[in-house]
């Protein structure tokens, strides 16, 4: 079956490239109001492309921002349903003068397609559309049921998608979710990013006397809110770089030996990191590598601190308040609200006479993980291996892509991040491009992935 | 002898009041450039007044700011020399609308003289001039040698006086120094302020990586300068509120039982202080009262702290730098430079990997003390008791009047702060006034003080 699909994709490759270039010519910059008509035009183009591929129930669905394009094909009874997430919006192209060819006039050079959105995410998204088309044209059917959810606000933090997913959870329900908006580890080196950190952000304010006080007349006899704050803040970590808040690590899923082993293939050279940052030494929780610390261990980082006179020179006062903002990066299965409960209990347990302390909870984002031995992950890895001749590496990121966690949690399905971009393809920068080797390998990988999923026992299917 | 002096002062009281009011009519506001001609006029007025009293070698001496007026009378061989310090400049009068009568149109109501400068410091300064006049007119001589050093920049931090004193140390040399620019403890309650705190001000800056870092991608593996700073700052105090910098207290002159006893007469009600500041409890070094903590014990106060994004919301970064400014209030015989050496050693002794720390020494002011059993202090106390019928209370201030320490140190002579102002006389505020009871008692006290000094053994004379 793969042969006829591959043959179809090869035969129609020029036509598909023309289509992708048409997609790239629409300057669908979600961040800039002057591109509002382009956003609508791009949603319509996306819908038409899905229709041409043979998808059904195509709908441009309104949100409070840019619309979502939905489509499905649900004629594989007894087979799992895969939700494909992608986005049709792109980053602003500025600074224009740094582009070698205009950002919205796509061109192929050295088997690379240049243009804004080529790798992020129009090129990677269209892979799925063309795989649907190839299956339906050559087989008349798909090995799985598919649903597409394509948003227009990924580059502006997916502002309205969480509410959309909540509101349309029935429509979007699936057994697994896949998206291609991340990177491979290198040319010919596929990667499955299976974990992202979450976030708990809060502000601590400490207030003392009812006004700033003269440090000569009161210094030494009144609690200084900065003293109380620095004492409190310094209590958040122990001597080994661990967070000293009770229960902080309780829900952390320990790394398996297999994961730690897998990280050895991808982790950066710590000496190079140290030199790049120009620090004498790195510093973090003992017993973990740099890569483990930044991707798989939670942290509590004081991101800002403020108190007293902020101008030039020394104004000798005891300020009446001081504050700090803190961002905890969380890993599965920590819960932001629980972490902030723990911080609050930690604060209450400190002895800080003469001041009042308030905690203002501001940010919450759940961590994300799909275990690497989840059947859909194994199916994805096998597909990669068949297409690229290499088993993928497993990566985690220390940052957050909140929508990934929202999709997985609300739809209660594992999410597979199957990147086909390459490092150095300048996403968000001038001269963005997409290496077309990964167009060909990408369609093959996705085709094989769906065949693998279709052949799997249905025991893992939830819906 | 006192009788004839007192009689002279009584007889000429109206005339002296007219003179004081003429002095007050000159708006010698040192801070405002438009009063430059008034400053010159006031210096000339002061010189003329000194001449009229019988003083000699009168000179209006230039500085890089407003001039200093000098005069002396040195015809008491074998007797000590007293340097009288005062200032002819005044605070701005604004807000003018809050004055019941215009600030530069002095008027006597209820035996109080209202007008800018009446108590701070023209009224208190003229006491000395009139005592000289009374002695010379009635006795033809003075019991001591006297020198006057009257500056025009006290209200702008005595900007050029330290250099002036250094440059003219020979001219100004004296066995003791006296000034009346402080307050009594209350009506009829004389006070000798015998101690002021000094200052050591510095800034600590901690730098980490060569730029701000994404807290997701680097959080947990790179030392956060705010973490290092809070750890360092929290190490400066121990659990008992004591400064934990080694050697910090080494030179502190312990309070004598006599001093602690004396403080009981002047220390504020701690419960009232607590309520005024609206704090649940006061907090300071254990084993010392509020008054002792704020006047006679050194402190290390973090006056400001800053690091990371200072705008609205949480920007999840690891900032590349964080800093704090610190003001140590010092007591005799601490040395600012030594204290900062100690802080530097303390910093070097901390284990703070992955960051660079710099210490920038910015402010230095020596503490001041004249022991209460110094012969000149005893002579002053006896004079007060004779005039007021009450032995003075002994007070210390937690603030600093740098010029007091400079005069004492450079001229190597004890300084007596012999205040005749009253609390509530609105110095620096609208409706400044001077209670004329303290004009009469003041001239008597000063006369008796000089008689006491003149009668003393010359063994304490240095020059």
Tab-separated table of C-alpha atoms in Angstrom, chain A:
chain	number	residue	atom	x	y	z
A	1	UNK	CA	0.000	0.000	0.000
A	2	UNK	CA	2.827	2.380	0.866
A	3	UNK	CA	4.196	2.055	-2.635
A	4	UNK	CA	1.093	3.395	-4.320
A	5	UNK	CA	0.835	6.210	-1.808
A	6	UNK	CA	4.469	7.167	-2.270
A	7	UNK	CA	4.013	6.958	-6.035
A	8	UNK	CA	0.965	9.262	-5.868
A	9	UNK	CA	2.847	11.805	-3.769
A	10	UNK	CA	5.824	11.686	-6.124
A	11	UNK	CA	3.652	12.053	-9.213
A	12	UNK	CA	1.820	15.042	-7.773
A	13	UNK	CA	4.770	16.584	-5.978
A	14	UNK	CA	5.107	19.650	-8.237
A	15	UNK	CA	1.402	20.319	-7.990
A	16	UNK	CA	1.572	19.993	-4.164
A	17	UNK	CA	4.518	22.368	-4.076
A	18	UNK	CA	2.528	24.856	-6.133
A	19	UNK	CA	-0.287	24.502	-3.610
A	20	UNK	CA	2.040	25.011	-0.654
A	21	UNK	CA	3.516	28.083	-2.322
A	22	UNK	CA	0.034	29.498	-2.846
A	23	UNK	CA	-0.587	28.908	0.885
A	24	UNK	CA	2.643	30.767	1.722
A	25	UNK	CA	1.761	33.713	-0.507
A	26	UNK	CA	-1.081	34.664	1.848
A	27	UNK	CA	0.460	36.951	4.500
A	28	UNK	CA	-1.616	35.534	7.351
A	29	UNK	CA	0.105	37.497	10.123
A	30	UNK	CA	-2.216	37.060	13.097
A	31	UNK	CA	-0.499	39.714	15.212
A	32	UNK	CA	-1.071	42.643	12.837
A	33	UNK	CA	-4.561	44.138	12.431
A	34	UNK	CA	-3.879	45.176	8.814
A	35	UNK	CA	-3.693	41.476	7.895
A	36	UNK	CA	-7.245	40.772	9.121
A	37	UNK	CA	-8.517	40.227	5.507
A	38	UNK	CA	-5.549	37.930	4.829
A	39	UNK	CA	-6.471	35.883	7.887
A	40	UNK	CA	-9.984	35.323	6.549
A	41	UNK	CA	-8.629	34.568	3.074
A	42	UNK	CA	-6.146	32.104	4.528
A	43	UNK	CA	-8.848	30.313	6.544
A	44	UNK	CA	-10.865	29.973	3.341
A	45	UNK	CA	-7.837	28.724	1.416
A	46	UNK	CA	-7.208	26.137	4.164
A	47	UNK	CA	-10.832	24.989	4.043
A	48	UNK	CA	-10.684	24.643	0.252
A	49	UNK	CA	-7.458	22.642	0.476
A	50	UNK	CA	-9.043	20.255	2.999
A	51	UNK	CA	-12.038	19.869	0.727
A	52	UNK	CA	-9.868	19.132	-2.279
A	53	UNK	CA	-8.118	16.405	-0.275
A	54	UNK	CA	-11.469	14.660	0.257
A	55	UNK	CA	-12.176	15.731	3.816
A	56	UNK	CA	-15.722	16.357	4.953
A	57	UNK	CA	-17.745	18.544	7.328
A	58	UNK	CA	-15.461	21.401	6.541
A	59	UNK	CA	-16.264	24.445	8.595
A	60	UNK	CA	-14.706	27.810	9.288
A	61	UNK	CA	-15.681	28.214	12.917
A	62	UNK	CA	-15.674	31.633	14.589
A	63	UNK	CA	-13.862	32.396	17.835
A	64	UNK	CA	-13.468	35.718	19.592
A	65	UNK	CA	-10.350	36.098	17.464
A	66	UNK	CA	-9.329	34.510	14.198
A	67	UNK	CA	-11.440	31.516	13.102
A	68	UNK	CA	-10.640	27.832	13.454
A	69	UNK	CA	-10.851	25.572	10.384
A	70	UNK	CA	-12.380	22.175	11.092
A	71	UNK	CA	-12.684	19.084	8.840
A	72	UNK	CA	-12.941	15.348	9.329
A	73	UNK	CA	-13.133	11.988	7.621
A	74	UNK	CA	-14.807	9.395	9.809
A	75	UNK	CA	-15.380	6.335	7.624
A	76	UNK	CA	-13.079	3.855	9.307
A	77	UNK	CA	-15.364	2.163	11.836
A	78	UNK	CA	-13.550	0.288	14.565
A	79	UNK	CA	-10.392	2.243	13.858
A	80	UNK	CA	-8.937	4.925	16.083
A	81	UNK	CA	-9.557	8.608	15.504
A	82	UNK	CA	-6.596	10.969	15.178
A	83	UNK	CA	-6.955	14.715	15.719
A	84	UNK	CA	-4.472	16.763	13.711
A	85	UNK	CA	-3.681	20.182	15.173
A	86	UNK	CA	-1.955	22.883	13.157
A	87	UNK	CA	-2.079	26.605	12.517
A	88	UNK	CA	-2.482	28.732	9.419
A	89	UNK	CA	-1.184	31.969	10.940
A	90	UNK	CA	2.436	33.075	10.711
A	91	UNK	CA	4.847	35.383	12.507
A	92	UNK	CA	5.376	38.939	11.243
A	93	UNK	CA	8.087	38.964	8.563
A	94	UNK	CA	9.962	42.035	9.820
A	95	UNK	CA	12.813	42.979	9.498
A	96	UNK	CA	12.117	42.711	5.778
A	97	UNK	CA	15.555	43.931	4.683
A	98	UNK	CA	17.183	40.806	6.090
A	99	UNK	CA	15.265	38.460	3.775
A	100	UNK	CA	17.233	37.300	0.743
A	101	UNK	CA	13.966	36.836	-1.168
A	102	UNK	CA	10.653	38.415	-0.174
A	103	UNK	CA	8.950	36.561	2.700
A	104	UNK	CA	5.608	36.127	0.916
A	105	UNK	CA	7.074	35.203	-2.485
A	106	UNK	CA	8.084	31.608	-1.820
A	107	UNK	CA	10.919	30.118	-3.831
A	108	UNK	CA	12.787	26.806	-3.859
A	109	UNK	CA	16.578	26.902	-3.666
A	110	UNK	CA	18.783	23.838	-3.003
A	111	UNK	CA	15.689	21.721	-2.272
A	112	UNK	CA	14.663	24.194	0.448
A	113	UNK	CA	11.447	26.137	0.281
A	114	UNK	CA	11.962	29.718	1.478
A	115	UNK	CA	9.099	31.870	2.754
A	116	UNK	CA	7.375	32.956	5.963
A	117	UNK	CA	5.403	29.980	7.306
A	118	UNK	CA	7.266	27.396	5.241
A	119	UNK	CA	8.301	25.380	8.292
A	120	UNK	CA	6.122	27.113	10.937
A	121	UNK	CA	3.554	25.754	10.251
A	122	UNK	CA	2.046	25.779	6.786
A	123	UNK	CA	4.561	23.368	5.291
A	124	UNK	CA	4.316	20.898	8.159
A	125	UNK	CA	0.519	21.193	8.265
A	126	UNK	CA	0.038	20.563	4.552
A	127	UNK	CA	1.884	17.242	4.905
A	128	UNK	CA	-1.196	15.838	6.643
A	129	UNK	CA	-3.595	17.212	4.054
A	130	UNK	CA	-1.626	15.664	1.240
A	131	UNK	CA	-1.381	12.316	3.036
A	132	UNK	CA	-5.185	12.285	3.350
A	133	UNK	CA	-5.439	13.078	-0.337
A	134	UNK	CA	-2.961	10.338	-1.298
A	135	UNK	CA	-4.795	7.703	0.740
A	136	UNK	CA	-8.218	8.672	-0.559
A	137	UNK	CA	-7.104	8.937	-4.181
A	138	UNK	CA	-5.208	5.637	-4.163
A	139	UNK	CA	-7.064	3.521	-1.587
A	140	UNK	CA	-10.430	5.246	-1.396
A	141	UNK	CA	-10.120	5.065	2.348
A	142	UNK	CA	-7.918	5.988	5.345
A	143	UNK	CA	-6.465	3.547	7.880
A	144	UNK	CA	-7.791	5.768	10.713
A	145	UNK	CA	-10.493	8.319	11.238
A	146	UNK	CA	-9.102	11.861	11.115
A	147	UNK	CA	-10.152	15.270	12.371
A	148	UNK	CA	-8.393	18.549	11.629
A	149	UNK	CA	-8.359	21.505	14.041
A	150	UNK	CA	-6.404	24.345	12.449
A	151	UNK	CA	-6.194	27.594	14.355
A	152	UNK	CA	-5.241	31.105	13.327
A	153	UNK	CA	-3.775	32.364	16.606
A	154	UNK	CA	-0.841	30.124	17.503
A	155	UNK	CA	1.607	32.975	17.018
A	156	UNK	CA	-0.398	35.146	19.400
A	157	UNK	CA	-0.376	32.569	22.228
A	158	UNK	CA	-3.471	30.627	21.088
A	159	UNK	CA	-5.538	33.216	22.876
A	160	UNK	CA	-8.981	31.798	22.097
A	161	UNK	CA	-8.254	28.137	21.426
A	162	UNK	CA	-8.509	26.793	24.977
A	163	UNK	CA	-12.085	28.096	25.229
A	164	UNK	CA	-12.818	26.742	21.742
A	165	UNK	CA	-11.534	23.278	22.654
A	166	UNK	CA	-13.563	23.270	25.867
A	167	UNK	CA	-16.686	24.350	23.976
A	168	UNK	CA	-16.217	21.806	21.173
A	169	UNK	CA	-14.743	18.884	23.066
A	170	UNK	CA	-17.325	16.484	21.619
A	171	UNK	CA	-16.639	17.538	18.062
A	172	UNK	CA	-12.869	17.257	18.555
A	173	UNK	CA	-12.783	14.074	20.614
A	174	UNK	CA	-10.165	11.618	19.447
A	175	UNK	CA	-8.054	8.680	20.590
A	176	UNK	CA	-4.843	10.525	19.996
A	177	UNK	CA	-3.631	13.887	18.842
A	178	UNK	CA	-0.737	14.670	16.553
A	179	UNK	CA	0.914	17.882	15.550
A	180	UNK	CA	4.003	18.859	13.618
A	181	UNK	CA	5.181	22.206	14.898
A	182	UNK	CA	8.491	21.230	16.521
A	183	UNK	CA	11.943	20.316	15.288
A	184	UNK	CA	13.909	17.232	14.435
A	185	UNK	CA	17.197	16.766	16.272
A	186	UNK	CA	19.169	17.331	13.052
A	187	UNK	CA	19.158	16.384	9.358
A	188	UNK	CA	17.969	12.781	9.071
A	189	UNK	CA	17.561	12.626	12.876
A	190	UNK	CA	13.893	12.431	13.831
A	191	UNK	CA	12.805	13.522	17.303
A	192	UNK	CA	9.749	13.023	19.457
A	193	UNK	CA	9.313	15.809	21.978
A	194	UNK	CA	7.325	14.131	24.713
A	195	UNK	CA	7.430	16.578	27.628
A	196	UNK	CA	6.939	20.290	28.267
A	197	UNK	CA	7.103	22.119	31.575
A	198	UNK	CA	4.150	23.882	33.161
A	199	UNK	CA	4.092	27.130	35.062
A	200	UNK	CA	2.915	28.516	38.398
A	201	UNK	CA	3.481	32.258	38.649
A	202	UNK	CA	2.824	34.370	41.704
A	203	UNK	CA	3.827	37.574	43.476
A	204	UNK	CA	4.810	37.938	47.109
A	205	UNK	CA	4.406	41.337	48.761
A	206	UNK	CA	5.677	42.192	52.213
A	207	UNK	CA	4.471	45.306	53.992
A	208	UNK	CA	5.859	46.841	57.143
A	209	UNK	CA	5.124	50.245	58.651
A	210	UNK	CA	2.510	52.537	57.170
A	211	UNK	CA	5.113	54.626	55.329
A	212	UNK	CA	8.768	54.667	54.376
A	213	UNK	CA	10.867	55.384	57.473
A	214	UNK	CA	14.105	57.338	57.986
A	215	UNK	CA	16.767	54.669	58.394
A	216	UNK	CA	18.583	56.825	60.931
A	217	UNK	CA	15.612	57.389	63.193
A	218	UNK	CA	14.095	53.890	62.932
A	219	UNK	CA	16.872	51.662	61.579
A	220	UNK	CA	17.526	48.790	63.948
A	221	UNK	CA	14.179	48.804	65.709
A	222	UNK	CA	11.593	48.140	62.996
A	223	UNK	CA	11.419	45.125	60.708
A	224	UNK	CA	12.629	46.118	57.269
A	225	UNK	CA	10.350	44.511	54.622
A	226	UNK	CA	13.393	43.913	52.391
A	227	UNK	CA	15.070	42.003	55.217
A	228	UNK	CA	11.958	39.890	55.708
A	229	UNK	CA	11.658	39.345	51.955
A	230	UNK	CA	15.264	38.279	51.442
A	231	UNK	CA	14.983	35.942	54.418
A	232	UNK	CA	11.816	34.422	52.976
A	233	UNK	CA	13.152	34.162	49.432
A	234	UNK	CA	16.403	32.594	50.561
A	235	UNK	CA	14.388	29.905	52.362
A	236	UNK	CA	12.958	28.585	49.083
A	237	UNK	CA	16.092	26.608	48.167
A	238	UNK	CA	18.346	24.342	50.191
A	239	UNK	CA	22.111	24.021	49.971
A	240	UNK	CA	21.836	21.470	47.163
A	241	UNK	CA	19.797	23.668	44.865
A	242	UNK	CA	16.589	21.786	45.656
A	243	UNK	CA	13.374	23.652	46.270
A	244	UNK	CA	12.764	23.573	50.023
A	245	UNK	CA	8.967	23.946	49.868
A	246	UNK	CA	7.424	20.918	51.542
A	247	UNK	CA	5.714	18.588	49.101
A	248	UNK	CA	7.108	20.425	46.072
A	249	UNK	CA	8.458	17.244	44.464
A	250	UNK	CA	5.684	14.899	45.639
A	251	UNK	CA	4.005	14.488	42.263
A	252	UNK	CA	7.105	14.627	40.114
A	253	UNK	CA	7.327	11.536	37.888
A	254	UNK	CA	10.912	10.353	38.253
A	255	UNK	CA	12.922	9.901	35.087
A	256	UNK	CA	13.249	6.261	34.054
A	257	UNK	CA	16.655	4.843	33.245
A	258	UNK	CA	15.474	4.645	29.660
A	259	UNK	CA	14.757	8.370	29.579
A	260	UNK	CA	18.053	9.299	31.186
A	261	UNK	CA	19.776	7.065	28.679
A	262	UNK	CA	17.841	8.659	25.816
A	263	UNK	CA	18.852	12.155	26.976
A	264	UNK	CA	22.519	11.272	26.471
A	265	UNK	CA	21.842	11.399	22.720
A	266	UNK	CA	20.435	14.898	22.767
A	267	UNK	CA	21.780	16.799	25.722
A	268	UNK	CA	23.982	19.797	24.975
A	269	UNK	CA	27.634	19.933	25.903
A	270	UNK	CA	27.597	21.569	29.329
A	271	UNK	CA	30.983	23.132	28.850
A	272	UNK	CA	29.761	24.831	25.689
A	273	UNK	CA	26.630	26.078	27.471
A	274	UNK	CA	28.774	27.438	30.275
A	275	UNK	CA	31.005	29.259	27.798
A	276	UNK	CA	28.074	30.577	25.770
A	277	UNK	CA	26.530	32.073	28.909
A	278	UNK	CA	29.919	33.291	30.120
A	279	UNK	CA	29.543	31.923	33.644
A	280	UNK	CA	32.281	30.299	35.713
A	281	UNK	CA	30.060	27.343	36.488
A	282	UNK	CA	26.535	26.109	35.970
A	283	UNK	CA	24.437	25.727	39.088
A	284	UNK	CA	21.361	23.622	39.738
A	285	UNK	CA	19.829	20.751	41.643
A	286	UNK	CA	22.544	18.235	42.492
A	287	UNK	CA	22.377	14.785	40.904
A	288	UNK	CA	20.886	15.917	37.602
A	289	UNK	CA	22.469	16.943	34.319
A	290	UNK	CA	21.867	20.329	32.722
A	291	UNK	CA	19.395	18.766	30.299
A	292	UNK	CA	17.556	16.953	33.088
A	293	UNK	CA	17.486	20.070	35.248
A	294	UNK	CA	16.029	22.229	32.490
A	295	UNK	CA	13.494	19.799	31.062
A	296	UNK	CA	12.544	17.172	33.603
A	297	UNK	CA	12.936	18.779	37.012
A	298	UNK	CA	10.738	21.486	38.424
A	299	UNK	CA	12.242	24.807	39.462
A	300	UNK	CA	11.308	27.838	41.481
A	301	UNK	CA	12.822	30.954	39.937
A	302	UNK	CA	12.571	34.422	41.415
A	303	UNK	CA	12.088	36.396	38.237
A	304	UNK	CA	12.049	39.844	39.785
A	305	UNK	CA	12.514	41.595	43.085
A	306	UNK	CA	11.818	45.169	44.012
A	307	UNK	CA	11.873	47.339	47.107
A	308	UNK	CA	12.988	50.798	48.209
A	309	UNK	CA	14.161	53.771	46.195
A	310	UNK	CA	14.941	52.702	42.617
A	311	UNK	CA	16.723	55.881	41.446
A	312	UNK	CA	20.380	56.873	41.473
A	313	UNK	CA	22.258	56.870	44.744
A	314	UNK	CA	21.401	55.632	48.204
A	315	UNK	CA	18.238	56.986	49.828
A	316	UNK	CA	18.604	55.789	53.408
A	317	UNK	CA	15.090	54.626	54.137
A	318	UNK	CA	13.370	51.556	55.442
A	319	UNK	CA	10.795	51.087	52.671
A	320	UNK	CA	7.268	50.226	53.730
A	321	UNK	CA	7.014	47.431	51.169
A	322	UNK	CA	9.021	45.013	49.063
A	323	UNK	CA	7.903	42.406	46.571
A	324	UNK	CA	9.074	39.548	44.399
A	325	UNK	CA	7.628	37.677	41.447
A	326	UNK	CA	8.240	33.985	41.112
A	327	UNK	CA	7.790	31.557	38.230
A	328	UNK	CA	7.833	27.844	39.030
A	329	UNK	CA	8.430	25.631	36.009
A	330	UNK	CA	6.577	22.398	36.671
A	331	UNK	CA	6.873	18.873	35.346
A	332	UNK	CA	4.318	16.093	35.132
A	333	UNK	CA	2.309	15.458	37.242
A	334	UNK	CA	2.653	18.614	39.362
A	335	UNK	CA	-0.458	20.747	39.728
A	336	UNK	CA	0.058	24.545	39.681
A	337	UNK	CA	-2.578	25.245	42.321
A	338	UNK	CA	-1.138	22.646	44.690
A	339	UNK	CA	2.336	24.093	44.228
A	340	UNK	CA	1.042	27.533	45.163
A	341	UNK	CA	-0.737	26.026	48.186
A	342	UNK	CA	2.627	24.610	49.221
A	343	UNK	CA	4.327	27.969	48.799
A	344	UNK	CA	1.627	29.621	50.896
A	345	UNK	CA	2.081	27.039	53.669
A	346	UNK	CA	5.849	27.570	53.469
A	347	UNK	CA	5.388	31.306	53.919
A	348	UNK	CA	3.063	30.830	56.889
A	349	UNK	CA	5.619	28.538	58.525
A	350	UNK	CA	8.338	31.229	58.492
A	351	UNK	CA	8.922	33.434	61.486
A	352	UNK	CA	8.820	36.972	60.123
A	353	UNK	CA	7.712	39.341	62.870
A	354	UNK	CA	6.536	42.869	62.245
A	355	UNK	CA	5.378	42.514	58.633
A	356	UNK	CA	2.371	41.366	56.628
A	357	UNK	CA	2.828	38.989	53.707
A	358	UNK	CA	0.447	38.500	50.804
A	359	UNK	CA	0.590	35.961	47.984
A	360	UNK	CA	-1.050	36.836	44.679
A	361	UNK	CA	-1.475	33.832	42.383
A	362	UNK	CA	-1.202	35.011	38.769
A	363	UNK	CA	-0.231	32.278	36.274
A	364	UNK	CA	-1.127	28.611	35.956
A	365	UNK	CA	-0.098	26.186	33.217
A	366	UNK	CA	-0.056	22.419	33.548
A	367	UNK	CA	3.003	20.419	32.571
A	368	UNK	CA	2.649	18.031	29.618
A	369	UNK	CA	3.974	14.566	29.062
A	370	UNK	CA	3.192	11.629	26.816
A	371	UNK	CA	5.149	8.635	28.121
A	372	UNK	CA	7.629	7.374	25.555
A	373	UNK	CA	6.242	3.851	25.841
A	374	UNK	CA	2.678	4.938	25.106
A	375	UNK	CA	1.456	2.831	22.160
A	376	UNK	CA	0.913	5.911	19.967
A	377	UNK	CA	4.473	7.027	20.698
A	378	UNK	CA	5.802	3.586	19.770
A	379	UNK	CA	3.755	3.697	16.558
A	380	UNK	CA	5.185	7.130	15.750
A	381	UNK	CA	8.754	5.982	16.463
A	382	UNK	CA	8.328	2.943	14.204
A	383	UNK	CA	6.986	5.148	11.420
A	384	UNK	CA	9.956	7.505	11.760
A	385	UNK	CA	12.380	4.580	11.701
A	386	UNK	CA	10.799	3.129	8.580
A	387	UNK	CA	10.938	6.474	6.763
A	388	UNK	CA	14.285	7.820	7.986
A	389	UNK	CA	16.124	4.602	8.832
A	390	UNK	CA	16.688	5.960	12.358
A	391	UNK	CA	14.794	5.475	15.559
A	392	UNK	CA	13.861	8.969	16.816
A	393	UNK	CA	15.514	10.591	19.779
A	394	UNK	CA	13.319	11.603	22.709
A	395	UNK	CA	13.427	15.209	23.788
A	396	UNK	CA	11.762	17.355	26.387
A	397	UNK	CA	11.614	21.127	26.553
A	398	UNK	CA	11.889	23.279	29.621
A	399	UNK	CA	9.505	25.784	28.129
A	400	UNK	CA	5.747	25.586	27.776
A	401	UNK	CA	3.412	25.246	24.741
A	402	UNK	CA	0.201	25.626	26.719
A	403	UNK	CA	-2.137	24.501	23.900
A	404	UNK	CA	-0.482	21.060	23.779
A	405	UNK	CA	-1.383	20.437	27.383
A	406	UNK	CA	-4.902	21.844	26.890
A	407	UNK	CA	-5.630	19.548	23.945
A	408	UNK	CA	-4.363	16.463	25.744
A	409	UNK	CA	-6.134	17.265	28.994
A	410	UNK	CA	-9.494	18.452	27.670
A	411	UNK	CA	-9.756	15.709	25.051
A	412	UNK	CA	-8.155	13.151	27.378
A	413	UNK	CA	-5.896	11.759	24.660
A	414	UNK	CA	-2.131	11.353	24.227
A	415	UNK	CA	-0.462	14.040	22.146
A	416	UNK	CA	2.378	13.199	19.780
A	417	UNK	CA	4.717	16.031	18.754
A	418	UNK	CA	6.114	14.783	15.486
A	419	UNK	CA	8.389	17.517	14.200
A	420	UNK	CA	9.665	17.727	10.631
A	421	UNK	CA	11.368	21.103	10.922
A	422	UNK	CA	15.140	21.339	11.222
A	423	UNK	CA	17.219	23.399	13.641
A	424	UNK	CA	18.379	26.495	11.792
A	425	UNK	CA	15.318	26.846	9.589
A	426	UNK	CA	14.817	30.352	11.030
A	427	UNK	CA	11.308	30.045	12.310
A	428	UNK	CA	10.259	33.480	13.646
A	429	UNK	CA	13.268	34.991	11.810
A	430	UNK	CA	14.174	36.229	8.312
A	431	UNK	CA	14.795	33.601	5.616
A	432	UNK	CA	12.549	30.985	7.182
A	433	UNK	CA	12.665	27.820	5.123
A	434	UNK	CA	11.629	24.169	5.064
A	435	UNK	CA	13.939	21.450	3.832
A	436	UNK	CA	11.955	19.514	1.240
A	437	UNK	CA	13.707	16.262	2.079
A	438	UNK	CA	11.395	16.394	5.063
A	439	UNK	CA	8.403	17.018	2.834
A	440	UNK	CA	8.984	13.653	1.226
A	441	UNK	CA	10.081	11.864	4.390
A	442	UNK	CA	7.329	13.633	6.297
A	443	UNK	CA	4.468	12.416	4.133
A	444	UNK	CA	5.933	8.930	4.264
A	445	UNK	CA	6.278	9.035	8.054
A	446	UNK	CA	2.721	10.261	8.526
A	447	UNK	CA	1.348	7.650	6.122
A	448	UNK	CA	3.192	4.885	7.965
A	449	UNK	CA	2.137	6.329	11.325
A	450	UNK	CA	-1.525	6.120	10.357
A	451	UNK	CA	-1.087	2.630	8.997
A	452	UNK	CA	0.562	1.642	12.274
A	453	UNK	CA	-2.229	3.215	14.308
A	454	UNK	CA	-4.876	1.525	12.120
A	455	UNK	CA	-3.232	-1.840	12.582
A	456	UNK	CA	-3.007	-1.526	16.344
A	457	UNK	CA	-5.304	-3.254	18.715
A	458	UNK	CA	-8.170	-0.985	19.614
A	459	UNK	CA	-7.655	-1.659	23.329
A	460	UNK	CA	-6.081	1.721	23.915
A	461	UNK	CA	-8.969	3.511	22.214
A	462	UNK	CA	-10.925	5.578	24.671
A	463	UNK	CA	-13.744	6.944	22.581
